[in-house]
Amino acid sequence: ELKVEQNPLFLSMQEGKNYTIYCNYSTTSDRLYWYRQDPGKSLESLFVLLSNGAVKQEGRLMASLDTKARLSTLHITAAVHDLSATYFCAVDRGMRFGAGTRLTVKP
Amino acid sequence: GAVVSQHPSWVICKSGTSVKIECRSLDFQATTMFWYRQFPKQSLMLMATSNEGSKATYEQGVEKDKFLINHASLTLSTLTVTSAHPEDSSFYICSALRGVNTEAFFGQGTRLTVV
């Protein structure tokens, strides 16, 4: 059974700081997704990573994928309050989700 | 970007009644749609995968007779919660795949409260 583990589950950081969220998965997968969810809302697509070594960046967020290590990272650069949300990774077309990382960015 | 519309956004129903939730891809054809439920402060749990014109594939532990899924066209999938009970209260979210190598696009979600 495919398992997807995210860490940390909770992250409180100050504005301007950098941090990385990790997503490990247990079996081979050819794709990995990152999503953002604001309270009470549905999911917003951030990145889809389709190959080993794939790196994508959008604003202060950068995602990468290492299929050999079965690991994806979501790096946050110079965090701002607007990035406060819950971030999920999901694996495979069947969209198995990690537990989510609840990010709070404080002034 | 691709748009997926889910309706209704919220619904309150009495125990024992049935509720239907619609998921429509507005500007693309979706051969595959997914249904999830999400409890407060938890992750999304995949309930079933819905393919147009065929029976849905349910995840282990999901009662197919209670959660009826119909994917009648390339732009519409429905989830019917039958004989709803308070423990069925949750946030239900659908998503649709536009193509093989694209991300899934999510509906707005439906908050179901069974009283």
Tab-separated table of N, CA and C in Angstrom, chain A:
chain	number	residue	atom	x	y	z
A	1	GLU	N	0.838	-1.187	0.000
A	1	GLU	CA	0.000	0.000	0.000
A	1	GLU	C	0.884	1.252	0.000
A	2	LEU	N	0.562	2.156	-0.867
A	2	LEU	CA	1.332	3.392	-0.962
A	2	LEU	C	1.116	4.268	0.269
A	3	LYS	N	2.209	4.683	0.882
A	3	LYS	CA	2.129	5.589	2.024
A	3	LYS	C	2.865	6.870	1.684
A	4	VAL	N	2.291	7.960	2.116
A	4	VAL	CA	2.874	9.267	1.870
A	4	VAL	C	3.055	9.969	3.208
A	5	GLU	N	4.290	10.315	3.512
A	5	GLU	CA	4.576	10.942	4.789
A	5	GLU	C	5.117	12.348	4.585
A	6	GLN	N	4.517	13.275	5.273
A	6	GLN	CA	4.961	14.647	5.212
A	6	GLN	C	5.521	15.054	6.550
A	7	ASN	N	6.553	15.871	6.510
A	7	ASN	CA	7.019	16.490	7.741
A	7	ASN	C	7.685	17.815	7.447
A	8	PRO	N	7.550	18.753	8.376
A	8	PRO	CA	6.798	18.611	9.625
A	8	PRO	C	5.292	18.712	9.390
A	9	LEU	N	4.520	18.365	10.417
A	9	LEU	CA	3.073	18.501	10.333
A	9	LEU	C	2.645	19.927	10.652
A	10	PHE	N	3.399	20.541	11.518
A	10	PHE	CA	3.121	21.926	11.888
A	10	PHE	C	4.419	22.719	11.758
A	11	LEU	N	4.295	23.922	11.254
A	11	LEU	CA	5.479	24.735	11.059
A	11	LEU	C	5.123	26.186	11.324
A	12	SER	N	5.797	26.744	12.297
A	12	SER	CA	5.609	28.166	12.592
A	12	SER	C	6.922	28.864	12.291
A	13	MET	N	6.870	29.838	11.436
A	13	MET	CA	8.109	30.502	11.067
A	13	MET	C	7.900	32.011	10.979
A	14	GLN	N	9.006	32.699	11.074
A	14	GLN	CA	8.940	34.151	10.998
A	14	GLN	C	9.044	34.612	9.553
A	15	GLU	N	8.463	35.745	9.301
A	15	GLU	CA	8.586	36.329	7.972
A	15	GLU	C	10.066	36.510	7.631
A	16	GLY	N	10.377	36.282	6.380
A	16	GLY	CA	11.740	36.472	5.932
A	16	GLY	C	12.629	35.246	6.043
A	17	LYS	N	12.173	34.241	6.786
A	17	LYS	CA	12.974	33.038	6.969
A	17	LYS	C	12.716	32.019	5.851
A	18	ASN	N	13.649	31.074	5.752
A	18	ASN	CA	13.528	29.996	4.768
A	18	ASN	C	13.244	28.687	5.483
A	19	TYR	N	12.525	27.815	4.810
A	19	TYR	CA	12.288	26.495	5.391
A	19	TYR	C	11.896	25.513	4.303
A	20	THR	N	12.015	24.219	4.640
A	20	THR	CA	11.703	23.164	3.685
A	20	THR	C	10.720	22.173	4.274
A	21	ILE	N	9.733	21.816	3.481
A	21	ILE	CA	8.779	20.764	3.838
A	21	ILE	C	9.143	19.519	3.024
A	22	TYR	N	9.091	18.362	3.687
A	22	TYR	CA	9.507	17.123	3.050
A	22	TYR	C	8.319	16.192	2.830
A	23	CYS	N	8.384	15.475	1.735
A	23	CYS	CA	7.343	14.513	1.400
A	23	CYS	C	8.019	13.208	0.952
A	24	ASN	N	7.860	12.172	1.738
A	24	ASN	CA	8.394	10.851	1.404
A	24	ASN	C	7.254	9.924	1.013
A	25	TYR	N	7.512	9.060	0.060
A	25	TYR	CA	6.485	8.091	-0.319
A	25	TYR	C	7.120	6.718	-0.441
A	26	SER	N	6.273	5.709	-0.304
A	26	SER	CA	6.811	4.373	-0.053
A	26	SER	C	7.024	3.501	-1.283
A	27	THR	N	6.347	3.784	-2.367
A	27	THR	CA	6.526	2.939	-3.552
A	27	THR	C	6.795	3.811	-4.771
A	28	THR	N	7.204	3.187	-5.829
A	28	THR	CA	7.555	3.920	-7.039
A	28	THR	C	6.362	4.716	-7.574
A	29	SER	N	6.618	5.934	-7.933
A	29	SER	CA	5.575	6.773	-8.517
A	29	SER	C	6.215	7.672	-9.566
A	30	ASP	N	5.458	7.933	-10.614
A	30	ASP	CA	6.036	8.745	-11.678
A	30	ASP	C	5.575	10.195	-11.631
A	31	ARG	N	4.875	10.543	-10.586
A	31	ARG	CA	4.427	11.927	-10.507
A	31	ARG	C	4.130	12.308	-9.056
A	32	LEU	N	4.322	13.575	-8.802
A	32	LEU	CA	4.059	14.068	-7.453
A	32	LEU	C	3.488	15.474	-7.565
A	33	TYR	N	2.537	15.763	-6.684
A	33	TYR	CA	1.819	17.035	-6.732
A	33	TYR	C	1.962	17.763	-5.400
A	34	TRP	N	1.965	19.061	-5.481
A	34	TRP	CA	1.878	19.894	-4.288
A	34	TRP	C	0.647	20.780	-4.406
A	35	TYR	N	-0.095	20.865	-3.260
A	35	TYR	CA	-1.300	21.668	-3.222
A	35	TYR	C	-1.284	22.547	-1.978
A	36	ARG	N	-2.038	23.612	-2.087
A	36	ARG	CA	-2.235	24.502	-0.952
A	36	ARG	C	-3.721	24.515	-0.604
A	37	GLN	N	-4.006	24.544	0.704
A	37	GLN	CA	-5.394	24.645	1.149
A	37	GLN	C	-5.514	25.714	2.226
A	38	ASP	N	-6.371	26.680	1.984
A	38	ASP	CA	-6.688	27.676	2.982
A	38	ASP	C	-7.879	27.176	3.803
A	39	PRO	N	-8.011	27.656	5.036
A	39	PRO	CA	-9.087	27.158	5.917
A	39	PRO	C	-10.457	27.269	5.259
A	40	GLY	N	-11.205	26.193	5.312
A	40	GLY	CA	-12.557	26.194	4.775
A	40	GLY	C	-12.648	26.158	3.264
A	41	LYS	N	-11.521	26.074	2.607
A	41	LYS	CA	-11.511	26.097	1.145
A	41	LYS	C	-11.040	24.763	0.565
A	42	SER	N	-11.185	24.672	-0.749
A	42	SER	CA	-10.702	23.483	-1.420
A	42	SER	C	-9.217	23.638	-1.735
A	43	LEU	N	-8.717	22.793	-2.598
A	43	LEU	CA	-7.279	22.778	-2.867
A	43	LEU	C	-6.913	23.605	-4.086
A	44	GLU	N	-5.760	24.228	-3.990
A	44	GLU	CA	-5.206	24.997	-5.097
A	44	GLU	C	-3.930	24.300	-5.552
A	45	SER	N	-3.857	24.025	-6.838
A	45	SER	CA	-2.674	23.344	-7.364
A	45	SER	C	-1.470	24.278	-7.360
A	46	LEU	N	-0.350	23.755	-6.860
A	46	LEU	CA	0.891	24.531	-6.874
A	46	LEU	C	1.851	23.994	-7.935
A	47	PHE	N	2.176	22.727	-7.825
A	47	PHE	CA	3.143	22.137	-8.749
A	47	PHE	C	2.751	20.697	-9.078
A	48	VAL	N	3.133	20.295	-10.278
A	48	VAL	CA	3.121	18.884	-10.631
A	48	VAL	C	4.511	18.552	-11.142
A	49	LEU	N	5.089	17.511	-10.554
A	49	LEU	CA	6.446	17.099	-10.876
A	49	LEU	C	6.376	15.722	-11.527
A	50	LEU	N	6.930	15.627	-12.720
A	50	LEU	CA	6.719	14.423	-13.519
A	50	LEU	C	7.956	13.576	-13.753
A	51	SER	N	9.108	14.037	-13.322
A	51	SER	CA	10.299	13.239	-13.612
A	51	SER	C	11.356	13.440	-12.540
A	52	ASN	N	12.257	12.505	-12.476
A	52	ASN	CA	13.336	12.586	-11.505
A	52	ASN	C	14.164	13.840	-11.762
A	53	GLY	N	14.464	14.574	-10.703
A	53	GLY	CA	15.247	15.784	-10.866
A	53	GLY	C	14.437	17.006	-11.224
A	54	ALA	N	13.147	16.841	-11.394
A	54	ALA	CA	12.303	17.980	-11.773
A	54	ALA	C	12.331	19.032	-10.669
A	55	VAL	N	12.432	20.262	-11.085
A	55	VAL	CA	12.404	21.392	-10.163
A	55	VAL	C	11.495	22.455	-10.775
A	56	LYS	N	10.582	22.944	-9.941
A	56	LYS	CA	9.701	24.003	-10.412
A	56	LYS	C	9.633	25.096	-9.353
A	57	GLN	N	9.545	26.318	-9.832
A	57	GLN	CA	9.501	27.451	-8.906
A	57	GLN	C	8.375	28.393	-9.298
A	58	GLU	N	7.723	28.903	-8.268
A	58	GLU	CA	6.689	29.903	-8.460
A	58	GLU	C	6.755	30.852	-7.275
A	59	GLY	N	7.233	32.037	-7.510
A	59	GLY	CA	7.359	33.010	-6.443
A	59	GLY	C	8.326	32.540	-5.374
A	60	ARG	N	7.861	32.502	-4.155
A	60	ARG	CA	8.719	32.114	-3.045
A	60	ARG	C	8.739	30.609	-2.785
A	61	LEU	N	8.066	29.856	-3.609
A	61	LEU	CA	7.987	28.404	-3.446
A	61	LEU	C	8.753	27.697	-4.554
A	62	MET	N	9.487	26.671	-4.163
A	62	MET	CA	10.201	25.852	-5.127
A	62	MET	C	10.040	24.395	-4.731
A	63	ALA	N	9.666	23.565	-5.692
A	63	ALA	CA	9.467	22.144	-5.432
A	63	ALA	C	10.433	21.332	-6.261
A	64	SER	N	10.872	20.218	-5.682
A	64	SER	CA	11.781	19.333	-6.392
A	64	SER	C	11.372	17.896	-6.155
A	65	LEU	N	11.857	17.018	-7.027
A	65	LEU	CA	11.505	15.603	-6.930
A	65	LEU	C	12.727	14.738	-7.158
A	66	ASP	N	12.939	13.804	-6.262
A	66	ASP	CA	13.979	12.794	-6.400
A	66	ASP	C	13.272	11.437	-6.346
A	67	THR	N	13.036	10.856	-7.494
A	67	THR	CA	12.279	9.603	-7.525
A	67	THR	C	13.077	8.428	-6.988
A	68	LYS	N	14.398	8.525	-7.053
A	68	LYS	CA	15.213	7.422	-6.521
A	68	LYS	C	15.114	7.383	-5.005
A	69	ALA	N	15.130	8.533	-4.398
A	69	ALA	CA	14.995	8.608	-2.945
A	69	ALA	C	13.532	8.620	-2.516
A	70	ARG	N	12.622	8.702	-3.485
A	70	ARG	CA	11.179	8.782	-3.199
A	70	ARG	C	10.908	9.963	-2.277
A	71	LEU	N	11.442	11.093	-2.669
A	71	LEU	CA	11.389	12.277	-1.825
A	71	LEU	C	11.120	13.513	-2.677
A	72	SER	N	10.202	14.327	-2.178
A	72	SER	CA	9.986	15.630	-2.771
A	72	SER	C	10.107	16.690	-1.687
A	73	THR	N	10.589	17.845	-2.067
A	73	THR	CA	10.697	18.932	-1.107
A	73	THR	C	9.972	20.165	-1.635
A	74	LEU	N	9.433	20.930	-0.703
A	74	LEU	CA	8.828	22.220	-1.023
A	74	LEU	C	9.578	23.254	-0.197
A	75	HIS	N	10.362	24.066	-0.880
A	75	HIS	CA	11.201	25.028	-0.187
A	75	HIS	C	10.539	26.402	-0.218
A	76	ILE	N	10.537	27.022	0.938
A	76	ILE	CA	9.939	28.353	1.088
A	76	ILE	C	11.070	29.351	1.304
A	77	THR	N	11.097	30.361	0.491
A	77	THR	CA	12.149	31.372	0.593
A	77	THR	C	11.555	32.688	1.068
A	78	ALA	N	12.169	33.246	2.086
A	78	ALA	CA	11.755	34.556	2.609
A	78	ALA	C	10.244	34.608	2.804
A	79	ALA	N	9.799	33.786	3.719
A	79	ALA	CA	8.364	33.618	3.942
A	79	ALA	C	7.647	34.942	4.230
A	80	VAL	N	6.422	35.008	3.753
A	80	VAL	CA	5.541	36.139	4.044
A	80	VAL	C	4.234	35.591	4.613
A	81	HIS	N	3.500	36.460	5.287
A	81	HIS	CA	2.286	36.018	5.978
A	81	HIS	C	1.285	35.347	5.032
A	82	ASP	N	1.229	35.815	3.795
A	82	ASP	CA	0.272	35.277	2.830
A	82	ASP	C	0.502	33.799	2.513
A	83	LEU	N	1.660	33.296	2.875
A	83	LEU	CA	1.922	31.878	2.629
A	83	LEU	C	1.326	30.973	3.707
A	84	SER	N	0.785	31.553	4.746
A	84	SER	CA	0.158	30.755	5.808
A	84	SER	C	-0.992	29.952	5.216
A	85	ALA	N	-0.921	28.635	5.361
A	85	ALA	CA	-1.918	27.725	4.784
A	85	ALA	C	-1.483	26.312	5.144
A	86	THR	N	-2.252	25.339	4.696
A	86	THR	CA	-1.843	23.944	4.822
A	86	THR	C	-1.390	23.467	3.453
A	87	TYR	N	-0.238	22.826	3.424
A	87	TYR	CA	0.348	22.350	2.176
A	87	TYR	C	0.322	20.826	2.163
A	88	PHE	N	-0.157	20.297	1.054
A	88	PHE	CA	-0.243	18.852	0.895
A	88	PHE	C	0.591	18.410	-0.294
A	89	CYS	N	1.254	17.263	-0.138
A	89	CYS	CA	1.795	16.595	-1.304
A	89	CYS	C	0.879	15.404	-1.610
A	90	ALA	N	0.846	15.022	-2.857
A	90	ALA	CA	0.037	13.878	-3.274
A	90	ALA	C	0.819	13.127	-4.332
A	91	VAL	N	0.664	11.802	-4.300
A	91	VAL	CA	1.467	10.955	-5.163
A	91	VAL	C	0.590	10.151	-6.096
A	92	ASP	N	1.072	9.994	-7.289
A	92	ASP	CA	0.447	9.109	-8.253
A	92	ASP	C	-0.862	9.690	-8.774
A	93	ARG	N	-1.336	9.131	-9.851
A	93	ARG	CA	-2.575	9.637	-10.450
A	93	ARG	C	-3.740	9.444	-9.502
A	94	GLY	N	-3.584	8.473	-8.577
A	94	GLY	CA	-4.669	8.235	-7.638
A	94	GLY	C	-4.695	9.229	-6.502
A	95	MET	N	-3.717	10.121	-6.488
A	95	MET	CA	-3.757	11.202	-5.529
A	95	MET	C	-3.810	10.750	-4.085
A	96	ARG	N	-2.800	9.999	-3.699
A	96	ARG	CA	-2.705	9.659	-2.280
A	96	ARG	C	-2.034	10.834	-1.589
A	97	PHE	N	-2.720	11.383	-0.598
A	97	PHE	CA	-2.245	12.601	0.036
A	97	PHE	C	-1.427	12.331	1.287
A	98	GLY	N	-0.471	13.201	1.520
A	98	GLY	CA	0.206	13.225	2.799
A	98	GLY	C	-0.714	13.869	3.828
A	99	ALA	N	-0.263	13.876	5.072
A	99	ALA	CA	-1.093	14.392	6.166
A	99	ALA	C	-1.239	15.907	6.123
A	100	GLY	N	-0.344	16.563	5.404
A	100	GLY	CA	-0.407	18.012	5.318
A	100	GLY	C	0.540	18.678	6.295
A	101	THR	N	1.014	19.846	5.920
A	101	THR	CA	1.860	20.666	6.786
A	101	THR	C	1.153	21.989	6.996
A	102	ARG	N	0.819	22.253	8.242
A	102	ARG	CA	0.126	23.508	8.539
A	102	ARG	C	1.173	24.573	8.818
A	103	LEU	N	1.275	25.498	7.903
A	103	LEU	CA	2.291	26.545	7.986
A	103	LEU	C	1.682	27.840	8.495
A	104	THR	N	2.340	28.403	9.495
A	104	THR	CA	1.952	29.724	10.004
A	104	THR	C	3.169	30.623	9.910
A	105	VAL	N	3.013	31.737	9.236
A	105	VAL	CA	4.104	32.699	9.110
A	105	VAL	C	3.770	33.916	9.967
A	106	LYS	N	4.642	34.172	10.896
A	106	LYS	CA	4.401	35.265	11.838
A	106	LYS	C	5.264	36.475	11.524
A	107	PRO	N	4.748	37.655	11.802
A	107	PRO	CA	5.526	38.885	11.527
A	107	PRO	C	6.826	38.900	12.318
